[in-house]
Amino acid sequence: MADGFDVTTRSMLRSNEANWDARTPVHLTSAFYGLDGTRTPFDWFAPFEWEDLGDLAGREVLHLQCHLGTETLAFAYKDAKRTVGLDFSSESLEHARRMASEAGVDVEYVYADVYDATEALDGHRFDVIYTGKGSLCYLPDLARWARIITELLRPGGILYVTEFHPLLNSLGPVSKPGEGEELLLRNDYLPSRGAVEREATYTYTDGPALQGTRVSYEWMHGLGDVVNAVVGAGMTVSGLRESDMLPWRRWKQMVHADNGWWRLPDGAPRIPLLYALRATP
């Protein structure tokens, strides 16, 4: 797995894989993911994502770090010629394959770490490479990630990254007696040095405690780090959006937006919670 890293980093990546295997059974039955039909694959996309991606008919799409494939299914529904999801959690992919089969759509799932994607996909190139929300923080080396993207992207293709804004992780609610909660800066905005170790009994969804590895590691990346990695790999950034909406209710004071997502209430400062980057080789 992910050759080229030191022993400590490889151990962290193995822990992350085991942790996501442990999260999978909880996510499958959670209201958060709504796999009982209460949420559709399209619920996880902002409208502007489809505007930026354009018509997918006849195109080959690769979804990196796809987890359960909830978003991956949407690309198949959008008539992509070929849809491939790649993830390092074998437990996640087992259920992703089952859900694709039950949905009657043709999606290929590949078990591999992102850093091994070129070999795992036999060097095949795609028209669109998509990376969804909450993925980049599990990558210790963005420059290497971006180079792999260039190995897998066809000339004229599109890299599309939709990620949680670094500001989202910097803010945290603080209770004020009689006034509810106030968002304050509680964590670093700029990347810290090295990995952040997290030990959690529960995952980010509703559901029971994890049965398995509870320790995971994250690497914080600023928006500038992502842009510089992409540009440094020889790609051209052709679009960058920031949004004040999220596909789930991060904080209690958030309210429903018109598209079914969540935002801070009227009167609250408008701040970026999500960003989307579009780049071409």
PDB file of C-alpha atoms in Angstrom:
ATOM      1  CA  MET A   1       0.000   0.000   0.000  1.00  0.00           C
ATOM      2  CA  ALA A   2       1.228   3.465  -0.925  1.00  0.00           C
ATOM      3  CA  ASP A   3       4.925   2.696  -1.339  1.00  0.00           C
ATOM      4  CA  GLY A   4       7.280   5.614  -0.959  1.00  0.00           C
ATOM      5  CA  PHE A   5       6.143   6.761   2.482  1.00  0.00           C
ATOM      6  CA  ASP A   6       8.083   6.238   5.680  1.00  0.00           C
ATOM      7  CA  VAL A   7       7.164   3.476   8.116  1.00  0.00           C
ATOM      8  CA  THR A   8       5.182   5.805  10.382  1.00  0.00           C
ATOM      9  CA  THR A   9       3.062   7.213   7.564  1.00  0.00           C
ATOM     10  CA  ARG A  10       2.377   3.751   6.143  1.00  0.00           C
ATOM     11  CA  SER A  11       1.200   2.664   9.586  1.00  0.00           C
ATOM     12  CA  MET A  12      -1.146   5.660   9.731  1.00  0.00           C
ATOM     13  CA  LEU A  13      -2.579   4.824   6.318  1.00  0.00           C
ATOM     14  CA  ARG A  14      -3.194   1.232   7.400  1.00  0.00           C
ATOM     15  CA  SER A  15      -4.968   2.499  10.506  1.00  0.00           C
ATOM     16  CA  ASN A  16      -7.169   4.718   8.332  1.00  0.00           C
ATOM     17  CA  GLU A  17      -8.106   1.774   6.139  1.00  0.00           C
ATOM     18  CA  ALA A  18      -9.090  -0.305   9.168  1.00  0.00           C
ATOM     19  CA  ASN A  19     -10.989   2.637  10.634  1.00  0.00           C
ATOM     20  CA  TRP A  20     -13.055   3.087   7.469  1.00  0.00           C
ATOM     21  CA  ASP A  21     -13.766  -0.633   7.397  1.00  0.00           C
ATOM     22  CA  ALA A  22     -15.117  -0.218  10.941  1.00  0.00           C
ATOM     23  CA  ARG A  23     -17.201   2.808   9.986  1.00  0.00           C
ATOM     24  CA  THR A  24     -18.888   1.084   7.064  1.00  0.00           C
ATOM     25  CA  PRO A  25     -21.514  -1.024   8.900  1.00  0.00           C
ATOM     26  CA  VAL A  26     -22.536   2.025  10.928  1.00  0.00           C
ATOM     27  CA  HIS A  27     -22.849   4.192   7.822  1.00  0.00           C
ATOM     28  CA  LEU A  28     -24.944   1.588   6.012  1.00  0.00           C
ATOM     29  CA  THR A  29     -27.811   1.874   8.489  1.00  0.00           C
ATOM     30  CA  SER A  30     -27.441   5.561   9.371  1.00  0.00           C
ATOM     31  CA  ALA A  31     -30.050   8.211   8.690  1.00  0.00           C
ATOM     32  CA  PHE A  32     -27.134  10.405   7.579  1.00  0.00           C
ATOM     33  CA  TYR A  33     -26.584   8.373   4.416  1.00  0.00           C
ATOM     34  CA  GLY A  34     -30.248   7.495   3.983  1.00  0.00           C
ATOM     35  CA  LEU A  35     -29.608   4.276   2.092  1.00  0.00           C
ATOM     36  CA  ASP A  36     -33.157   3.192   2.885  1.00  0.00           C
ATOM     37  CA  GLY A  37     -34.277   5.509   0.101  1.00  0.00           C
ATOM     38  CA  THR A  38     -34.631   8.710   2.092  1.00  0.00           C
ATOM     39  CA  ARG A  39     -31.633  10.190   0.234  1.00  0.00           C
ATOM     40  CA  THR A  40     -30.673   9.812  -3.413  1.00  0.00           C
ATOM     41  CA  PRO A  41     -27.175   9.931  -4.945  1.00  0.00           C
ATOM     42  CA  PHE A  42     -27.979  13.383  -6.309  1.00  0.00           C
ATOM     43  CA  ASP A  43     -28.640  14.783  -2.828  1.00  0.00           C
ATOM     44  CA  TRP A  44     -24.889  14.855  -2.230  1.00  0.00           C
ATOM     45  CA  PHE A  45     -24.199  17.248  -5.119  1.00  0.00           C
ATOM     46  CA  ALA A  46     -24.585  21.005  -5.225  1.00  0.00           C
ATOM     47  CA  PRO A  47     -26.323  22.223  -8.401  1.00  0.00           C
ATOM     48  CA  PHE A  48     -23.179  24.046  -9.529  1.00  0.00           C
ATOM     49  CA  GLU A  49     -21.252  20.768  -9.612  1.00  0.00           C
ATOM     50  CA  TRP A  50     -23.289  19.501 -12.557  1.00  0.00           C
ATOM     51  CA  GLU A  51     -22.892  22.859 -14.290  1.00  0.00           C
ATOM     52  CA  ASP A  52     -19.117  22.597 -13.952  1.00  0.00           C
ATOM     53  CA  LEU A  53     -18.916  18.930 -14.921  1.00  0.00           C
ATOM     54  CA  GLY A  54     -21.068  19.336 -18.020  1.00  0.00           C
ATOM     55  CA  ASP A  55     -22.620  16.526 -20.020  1.00  0.00           C
ATOM     56  CA  LEU A  56     -21.202  13.162 -18.950  1.00  0.00           C
ATOM     57  CA  ALA A  57     -22.826  11.100 -21.698  1.00  0.00           C
ATOM     58  CA  GLY A  58     -20.159   9.089 -23.497  1.00  0.00           C
ATOM     59  CA  ARG A  59     -17.447  10.044 -20.997  1.00  0.00           C
ATOM     60  CA  GLU A  60     -15.431   7.878 -18.637  1.00  0.00           C
ATOM     61  CA  VAL A  61     -15.561   8.974 -14.996  1.00  0.00           C
ATOM     62  CA  LEU A  62     -13.257   7.975 -12.146  1.00  0.00           C
ATOM     63  CA  HIS A  63     -14.385   8.696  -8.581  1.00  0.00           C
ATOM     64  CA  LEU A  64     -11.459   8.582  -6.164  1.00  0.00           C
ATOM     65  CA  GLN A  65     -12.015   7.743  -2.474  1.00  0.00           C
ATOM     66  CA  CYS A  66     -15.605   6.781  -3.223  1.00  0.00           C
ATOM     67  CA  HIS A  67     -16.445   5.039   0.112  1.00  0.00           C
ATOM     68  CA  LEU A  68     -19.943   3.504  -0.292  1.00  0.00           C
ATOM     69  CA  GLY A  69     -20.327   4.789  -3.833  1.00  0.00           C
ATOM     70  CA  THR A  70     -23.343   6.940  -3.022  1.00  0.00           C
ATOM     71  CA  GLU A  71     -22.061   9.709  -5.285  1.00  0.00           C
ATOM     72  CA  THR A  72     -20.517   7.294  -7.771  1.00  0.00           C
ATOM     73  CA  LEU A  73     -23.974   6.017  -8.713  1.00  0.00           C
ATOM     74  CA  ALA A  74     -24.966   9.509  -9.822  1.00  0.00           C
ATOM     75  CA  PHE A  75     -22.351   9.497 -12.584  1.00  0.00           C
ATOM     76  CA  ALA A  76     -23.785   6.263 -13.957  1.00  0.00           C
ATOM     77  CA  TYR A  77     -27.282   7.756 -13.785  1.00  0.00           C
ATOM     78  CA  LYS A  78     -25.916  10.712 -15.775  1.00  0.00           C
ATOM     79  CA  ASP A  79     -25.158   8.287 -18.641  1.00  0.00           C
ATOM     80  CA  ALA A  80     -21.395   8.168 -18.261  1.00  0.00           C
ATOM     81  CA  LYS A  81     -19.923   5.688 -20.722  1.00  0.00           C
ATOM     82  CA  ARG A  82     -17.922   4.091 -17.922  1.00  0.00           C
ATOM     83  CA  THR A  83     -18.024   4.774 -14.191  1.00  0.00           C
ATOM     84  CA  VAL A  84     -15.275   3.585 -11.853  1.00  0.00           C
ATOM     85  CA  GLY A  85     -15.036   4.073  -8.094  1.00  0.00           C
ATOM     86  CA  LEU A  86     -11.780   3.539  -6.203  1.00  0.00           C
ATOM     87  CA  ASP A  87     -11.373   3.212  -2.450  1.00  0.00           C
ATOM     88  CA  PHE A  88      -9.029   1.674   0.113  1.00  0.00           C
ATOM     89  CA  SER A  89     -11.807   0.149   2.235  1.00  0.00           C
ATOM     90  CA  SER A  90     -12.683  -3.346   1.046  1.00  0.00           C
ATOM     91  CA  GLU A  91     -15.652  -3.371   3.421  1.00  0.00           C
ATOM     92  CA  SER A  92     -17.049  -0.227   1.786  1.00  0.00           C
ATOM     93  CA  LEU A  93     -16.586  -1.563  -1.727  1.00  0.00           C
ATOM     94  CA  GLU A  94     -18.334  -4.839  -0.940  1.00  0.00           C
ATOM     95  CA  HIS A  95     -21.505  -2.910  -0.175  1.00  0.00           C
ATOM     96  CA  ALA A  96     -20.942  -0.392  -2.973  1.00  0.00           C
ATOM     97  CA  ARG A  97     -20.965  -3.245  -5.492  1.00  0.00           C
ATOM     98  CA  ARG A  98     -24.136  -4.652  -3.966  1.00  0.00           C
ATOM     99  CA  MET A  99     -25.910  -1.283  -4.115  1.00  0.00           C
ATOM    100  CA  ALA A 100     -24.920  -0.738  -7.740  1.00  0.00           C
ATOM    101  CA  SER A 101     -26.240  -4.175  -8.621  1.00  0.00           C
ATOM    102  CA  GLU A 102     -29.513  -3.523  -6.809  1.00  0.00           C
ATOM    103  CA  ALA A 103     -29.829  -0.177  -8.600  1.00  0.00           C
ATOM    104  CA  GLY A 104     -29.282  -1.864 -11.952  1.00  0.00           C
ATOM    105  CA  VAL A 105     -26.392   0.381 -12.973  1.00  0.00           C
ATOM    106  CA  ASP A 106     -22.983  -0.573 -14.314  1.00  0.00           C
ATOM    107  CA  VAL A 107     -20.290   0.685 -11.943  1.00  0.00           C
ATOM    108  CA  GLU A 108     -16.832  -0.832 -11.501  1.00  0.00           C
ATOM    109  CA  TYR A 109     -15.228  -0.651  -8.084  1.00  0.00           C
ATOM    110  CA  VAL A 110     -11.488  -0.994  -7.546  1.00  0.00           C
ATOM    111  CA  TYR A 111      -9.857  -1.699  -4.204  1.00  0.00           C
ATOM    112  CA  ALA A 112      -6.718   0.417  -3.926  1.00  0.00           C
ATOM    113  CA  ASP A 113      -5.123   3.313  -2.146  1.00  0.00           C
ATOM    114  CA  VAL A 114      -5.167   6.538  -4.159  1.00  0.00           C
ATOM    115  CA  TYR A 115      -1.386   6.482  -4.310  1.00  0.00           C
ATOM    116  CA  ASP A 116      -1.560   3.092  -6.029  1.00  0.00           C
ATOM    117  CA  ALA A 117      -4.325   4.116  -8.435  1.00  0.00           C
ATOM    118  CA  THR A 118      -2.229   4.221 -11.615  1.00  0.00           C
ATOM    119  CA  GLU A 119      -1.134   0.613 -11.205  1.00  0.00           C
ATOM    120  CA  ALA A 120      -4.530  -0.576  -9.950  1.00  0.00           C
ATOM    121  CA  LEU A 121      -6.219   0.901 -13.029  1.00  0.00           C
ATOM    122  CA  ASP A 122      -3.519  -0.348 -15.430  1.00  0.00           C
ATOM    123  CA  GLY A 123      -2.697   3.204 -16.426  1.00  0.00           C
ATOM    124  CA  HIS A 124      -6.124   3.755 -18.009  1.00  0.00           C
ATOM    125  CA  ARG A 125      -6.992   7.400 -18.564  1.00  0.00           C
ATOM    126  CA  PHE A 126     -10.350   9.037 -17.851  1.00  0.00           C
ATOM    127  CA  ASP A 127     -12.276  12.036 -19.114  1.00  0.00           C
ATOM    128  CA  VAL A 128     -13.341  13.119 -15.622  1.00  0.00           C
ATOM    129  CA  ILE A 129     -11.711  12.485 -12.255  1.00  0.00           C
ATOM    130  CA  TYR A 130     -13.875  13.430  -9.293  1.00  0.00           C
ATOM    131  CA  THR A 131     -12.893  13.694  -5.649  1.00  0.00           C
ATOM    132  CA  GLY A 132     -15.733  14.244  -3.208  1.00  0.00           C
ATOM    133  CA  LYS A 133     -16.227  15.837   0.141  1.00  0.00           C
ATOM    134  CA  GLY A 134     -14.057  14.843   3.086  1.00  0.00           C
ATOM    135  CA  SER A 135     -11.379  13.032   1.102  1.00  0.00           C
ATOM    136  CA  LEU A 136      -8.241  15.144   0.849  1.00  0.00           C
ATOM    137  CA  CYS A 137      -7.661  15.198   4.602  1.00  0.00           C
ATOM    138  CA  TYR A 138      -6.703  11.514   4.393  1.00  0.00           C
ATOM    139  CA  LEU A 139      -3.880  12.212   1.947  1.00  0.00           C
ATOM    140  CA  PRO A 140      -0.454  12.955   3.459  1.00  0.00           C
ATOM    141  CA  ASP A 141       1.093  14.176   0.192  1.00  0.00           C
ATOM    142  CA  LEU A 142      -0.964  16.400  -2.115  1.00  0.00           C
ATOM    143  CA  ALA A 143       1.838  16.924  -4.632  1.00  0.00           C
ATOM    144  CA  ARG A 144       2.074  13.178  -5.201  1.00  0.00           C
ATOM    145  CA  TRP A 145      -1.732  12.933  -5.412  1.00  0.00           C
ATOM    146  CA  ALA A 146      -1.813  15.613  -8.105  1.00  0.00           C
ATOM    147  CA  ARG A 147       0.891  13.862 -10.128  1.00  0.00           C
ATOM    148  CA  ILE A 148      -1.171  10.676 -10.064  1.00  0.00           C
ATOM    149  CA  ILE A 149      -4.169  12.636 -11.331  1.00  0.00           C
ATOM    150  CA  THR A 150      -2.146  13.716 -14.367  1.00  0.00           C
ATOM    151  CA  GLU A 151      -1.257  10.068 -15.040  1.00  0.00           C
ATOM    152  CA  LEU A 152      -4.936   9.118 -15.083  1.00  0.00           C
ATOM    153  CA  LEU A 153      -6.458  12.103 -16.880  1.00  0.00           C
ATOM    154  CA  ARG A 154      -6.846  12.234 -20.645  1.00  0.00           C
ATOM    155  CA  PRO A 155      -5.845  15.328 -22.619  1.00  0.00           C
ATOM    156  CA  GLY A 156      -8.849  17.630 -22.489  1.00  0.00           C
ATOM    157  CA  GLY A 157     -10.141  15.912 -19.359  1.00  0.00           C
ATOM    158  CA  ILE A 158     -11.344  17.461 -16.111  1.00  0.00           C
ATOM    159  CA  LEU A 159     -10.246  17.141 -12.511  1.00  0.00           C
ATOM    160  CA  TYR A 160     -13.085  18.186 -10.228  1.00  0.00           C
ATOM    161  CA  VAL A 161     -12.523  18.500  -6.492  1.00  0.00           C
ATOM    162  CA  THR A 162     -15.384  19.367  -4.154  1.00  0.00           C
ATOM    163  CA  GLU A 163     -14.143  19.675  -0.594  1.00  0.00           C
ATOM    164  CA  PHE A 164     -15.036  21.073   2.779  1.00  0.00           C
ATOM    165  CA  HIS A 165     -13.504  24.500   3.184  1.00  0.00           C
ATOM    166  CA  PRO A 166     -10.594  24.713   5.650  1.00  0.00           C
ATOM    167  CA  LEU A 167     -12.594  27.311   7.573  1.00  0.00           C
ATOM    168  CA  LEU A 168     -15.212  24.659   8.342  1.00  0.00           C
ATOM    169  CA  ASN A 169     -12.715  22.686  10.409  1.00  0.00           C
ATOM    170  CA  SER A 170     -11.477  25.823  12.157  1.00  0.00           C
ATOM    171  CA  LEU A 171     -14.880  26.784  13.537  1.00  0.00           C
ATOM    172  CA  GLY A 172     -16.572  25.162  16.499  1.00  0.00           C
ATOM    173  CA  PRO A 173     -19.728  25.875  18.505  1.00  0.00           C
ATOM    174  CA  VAL A 174     -19.477  27.391  21.985  1.00  0.00           C
ATOM    175  CA  SER A 175     -22.544  27.462  24.225  1.00  0.00           C
ATOM    176  CA  LYS A 176     -23.693  30.856  25.486  1.00  0.00           C
ATOM    177  CA  PRO A 177     -26.191  30.666  28.372  1.00  0.00           C
ATOM    178  CA  GLY A 178     -29.612  31.746  27.183  1.00  0.00           C
ATOM    179  CA  GLU A 179     -28.364  32.455  23.664  1.00  0.00           C
ATOM    180  CA  GLY A 180     -27.715  29.019  22.187  1.00  0.00           C
ATOM    181  CA  GLU A 181     -24.440  28.361  20.426  1.00  0.00           C
ATOM    182  CA  GLU A 182     -21.938  30.731  18.867  1.00  0.00           C
ATOM    183  CA  LEU A 183     -19.357  29.734  16.273  1.00  0.00           C
ATOM    184  CA  LEU A 184     -15.819  30.660  17.198  1.00  0.00           C
ATOM    185  CA  LEU A 185     -12.394  29.931  15.784  1.00  0.00           C
ATOM    186  CA  ARG A 186     -11.226  26.936  17.795  1.00  0.00           C
ATOM    187  CA  ASN A 187      -8.761  25.159  15.516  1.00  0.00           C
ATOM    188  CA  ASP A 188      -5.955  26.156  13.162  1.00  0.00           C
ATOM    189  CA  TYR A 189      -6.965  27.408   9.739  1.00  0.00           C
ATOM    190  CA  LEU A 190      -3.508  27.020   8.253  1.00  0.00           C
ATOM    191  CA  PRO A 191      -2.192  23.455   8.026  1.00  0.00           C
ATOM    192  CA  SER A 192      -0.503  22.128  11.138  1.00  0.00           C
ATOM    193  CA  ARG A 193       2.709  20.156  11.023  1.00  0.00           C
ATOM    194  CA  GLY A 194       2.252  16.463  10.493  1.00  0.00           C
ATOM    195  CA  ALA A 195      -0.768  14.267  10.969  1.00  0.00           C
ATOM    196  CA  VAL A 196      -3.576  14.884  13.431  1.00  0.00           C
ATOM    197  CA  GLU A 197      -4.478  11.761  15.388  1.00  0.00           C
ATOM    198  CA  ARG A 198      -8.165  11.282  16.121  1.00  0.00           C
ATOM    199  CA  GLU A 199      -9.556   8.606  18.394  1.00  0.00           C
ATOM    200  CA  ALA A 200     -13.330   8.440  18.303  1.00  0.00           C
ATOM    201  CA  THR A 201     -15.826   5.942  19.662  1.00  0.00           C
ATOM    202  CA  TYR A 202     -18.385   7.088  17.094  1.00  0.00           C
ATOM    203  CA  THR A 203     -18.166   8.053  13.447  1.00  0.00           C
ATOM    204  CA  TYR A 204     -19.523  11.311  12.022  1.00  0.00           C
ATOM    205  CA  THR A 205     -22.954   9.824  11.356  1.00  0.00           C
ATOM    206  CA  ASP A 206     -25.677   8.741  13.721  1.00  0.00           C
ATOM    207  CA  GLY A 207     -25.516   5.143  14.888  1.00  0.00           C
ATOM    208  CA  PRO A 208     -23.794   2.854  17.388  1.00  0.00           C
ATOM    209  CA  ALA A 209     -20.197   2.850  18.542  1.00  0.00           C
ATOM    210  CA  LEU A 210     -17.516   1.572  16.205  1.00  0.00           C
ATOM    211  CA  GLN A 211     -16.598  -2.088  16.494  1.00  0.00           C
ATOM    212  CA  GLY A 212     -13.000  -2.080  15.362  1.00  0.00           C
ATOM    213  CA  THR A 213     -10.187   0.417  14.873  1.00  0.00           C
ATOM    214  CA  ARG A 214     -11.143   3.791  16.333  1.00  0.00           C
ATOM    215  CA  VAL A 215      -7.939   5.682  15.576  1.00  0.00           C
ATOM    216  CA  SER A 216      -7.566   7.624  12.338  1.00  0.00           C
ATOM    217  CA  TYR A 217      -5.129  10.217  11.031  1.00  0.00           C
ATOM    218  CA  GLU A 218      -5.777  13.364   9.047  1.00  0.00           C
ATOM    219  CA  TRP A 219      -3.557  15.843   7.265  1.00  0.00           C
ATOM    220  CA  MET A 220      -4.895  19.387   7.076  1.00  0.00           C
ATOM    221  CA  HIS A 221      -4.562  21.109   3.695  1.00  0.00           C
ATOM    222  CA  GLY A 222      -5.258  24.771   3.059  1.00  0.00           C
ATOM    223  CA  LEU A 223      -6.930  25.927  -0.118  1.00  0.00           C
ATOM    224  CA  GLY A 224      -3.598  27.261  -1.323  1.00  0.00           C
ATOM    225  CA  ASP A 225      -2.009  23.853  -0.794  1.00  0.00           C
ATOM    226  CA  VAL A 226      -4.581  22.225  -3.064  1.00  0.00           C
ATOM    227  CA  VAL A 227      -4.221  24.860  -5.783  1.00  0.00           C
ATOM    228  CA  ASN A 228      -0.427  24.740  -5.653  1.00  0.00           C
ATOM    229  CA  ALA A 229      -0.381  20.941  -5.842  1.00  0.00           C
ATOM    230  CA  VAL A 230      -2.617  20.968  -8.908  1.00  0.00           C
ATOM    231  CA  VAL A 231      -0.663  23.736 -10.638  1.00  0.00           C
ATOM    232  CA  GLY A 232       2.642  22.159  -9.633  1.00  0.00           C
ATOM    233  CA  ALA A 233       1.632  18.958 -11.422  1.00  0.00           C
ATOM    234  CA  GLY A 234       1.198  20.917 -14.642  1.00  0.00           C
ATOM    235  CA  MET A 235      -2.566  21.378 -14.597  1.00  0.00           C
ATOM    236  CA  THR A 236      -4.459  24.607 -15.170  1.00  0.00           C
ATOM    237  CA  VAL A 237      -7.116  25.731 -12.701  1.00  0.00           C
ATOM    238  CA  SER A 238     -10.115  26.743 -14.789  1.00  0.00           C
ATOM    239  CA  GLY A 239     -12.579  27.408 -11.993  1.00  0.00           C
ATOM    240  CA  LEU A 240     -12.802  27.848  -8.235  1.00  0.00           C
ATOM    241  CA  ARG A 241     -16.050  28.262  -6.321  1.00  0.00           C
ATOM    242  CA  GLU A 242     -16.852  28.790  -2.660  1.00  0.00           C
ATOM    243  CA  SER A 243     -20.234  27.959  -1.163  1.00  0.00           C
ATOM    244  CA  ASP A 244     -21.944  28.687   2.147  1.00  0.00           C
ATOM    245  CA  MET A 245     -23.922  25.426   2.055  1.00  0.00           C
ATOM    246  CA  LEU A 246     -23.336  21.850   3.196  1.00  0.00           C
ATOM    247  CA  PRO A 247     -25.110  18.589   2.374  1.00  0.00           C
ATOM    248  CA  TRP A 248     -25.712  17.904   6.064  1.00  0.00           C
ATOM    249  CA  ARG A 249     -26.423  19.833   9.248  1.00  0.00           C
ATOM    250  CA  ARG A 250     -23.007  20.477  10.749  1.00  0.00           C
ATOM    251  CA  TRP A 251     -24.243  22.796  13.514  1.00  0.00           C
ATOM    252  CA  LYS A 252     -27.564  23.061  15.325  1.00  0.00           C
ATOM    253  CA  GLN A 253     -28.217  26.624  14.164  1.00  0.00           C
ATOM    254  CA  MET A 254     -28.107  25.666  10.483  1.00  0.00           C
ATOM    255  CA  VAL A 255     -31.330  25.833   8.458  1.00  0.00           C
ATOM    256  CA  HIS A 256     -32.504  24.206   5.251  1.00  0.00           C
ATOM    257  CA  ALA A 257     -31.506  25.923   2.006  1.00  0.00           C
ATOM    258  CA  ASP A 258     -33.803  25.932  -1.018  1.00  0.00           C
ATOM    259  CA  ASN A 259     -31.981  22.972  -2.563  1.00  0.00           C
ATOM    260  CA  GLY A 260     -32.343  20.800   0.544  1.00  0.00           C
ATOM    261  CA  TRP A 261     -28.819  21.426   1.791  1.00  0.00           C
ATOM    262  CA  TRP A 262     -27.985  23.337   4.980  1.00  0.00           C
ATOM    263  CA  ARG A 263     -26.710  26.863   5.610  1.00  0.00           C
ATOM    264  CA  LEU A 264     -26.327  29.291   8.477  1.00  0.00           C
ATOM    265  CA  PRO A 265     -29.502  31.294   9.215  1.00  0.00           C
ATOM    266  CA  ASP A 266     -30.327  34.711   7.810  1.00  0.00           C
ATOM    267  CA  GLY A 267     -28.416  37.375   9.677  1.00  0.00           C
ATOM    268  CA  ALA A 268     -25.404  35.167  10.323  1.00  0.00           C
ATOM    269  CA  PRO A 269     -22.179  36.033   8.484  1.00  0.00           C
ATOM    270  CA  ARG A 270     -21.895  34.347   5.108  1.00  0.00           C
ATOM    271  CA  ILE A 271     -18.748  32.271   5.216  1.00  0.00           C
ATOM    272  CA  PRO A 272     -17.389  29.573   2.896  1.00  0.00           C
ATOM    273  CA  LEU A 273     -18.076  26.031   4.077  1.00  0.00           C
ATOM    274  CA  LEU A 274     -17.379  24.216   0.817  1.00  0.00           C
ATOM    275  CA  TYR A 275     -15.241  24.828  -2.245  1.00  0.00           C
ATOM    276  CA  ALA A 276     -15.053  23.315  -5.707  1.00  0.00           C
ATOM    277  CA  LEU A 277     -11.975  23.370  -7.937  1.00  0.00           C
ATOM    278  CA  ARG A 278     -11.980  22.536 -11.631  1.00  0.00           C
ATOM    279  CA  ALA A 279      -8.702  21.887 -13.444  1.00  0.00           C
ATOM    280  CA  THR A 280      -7.530  20.590 -16.800  1.00  0.00           C
ATOM    281  CA  PRO A 281      -4.232  18.982 -17.862  1.00  0.00           C
TER     282      PRO A 281
END
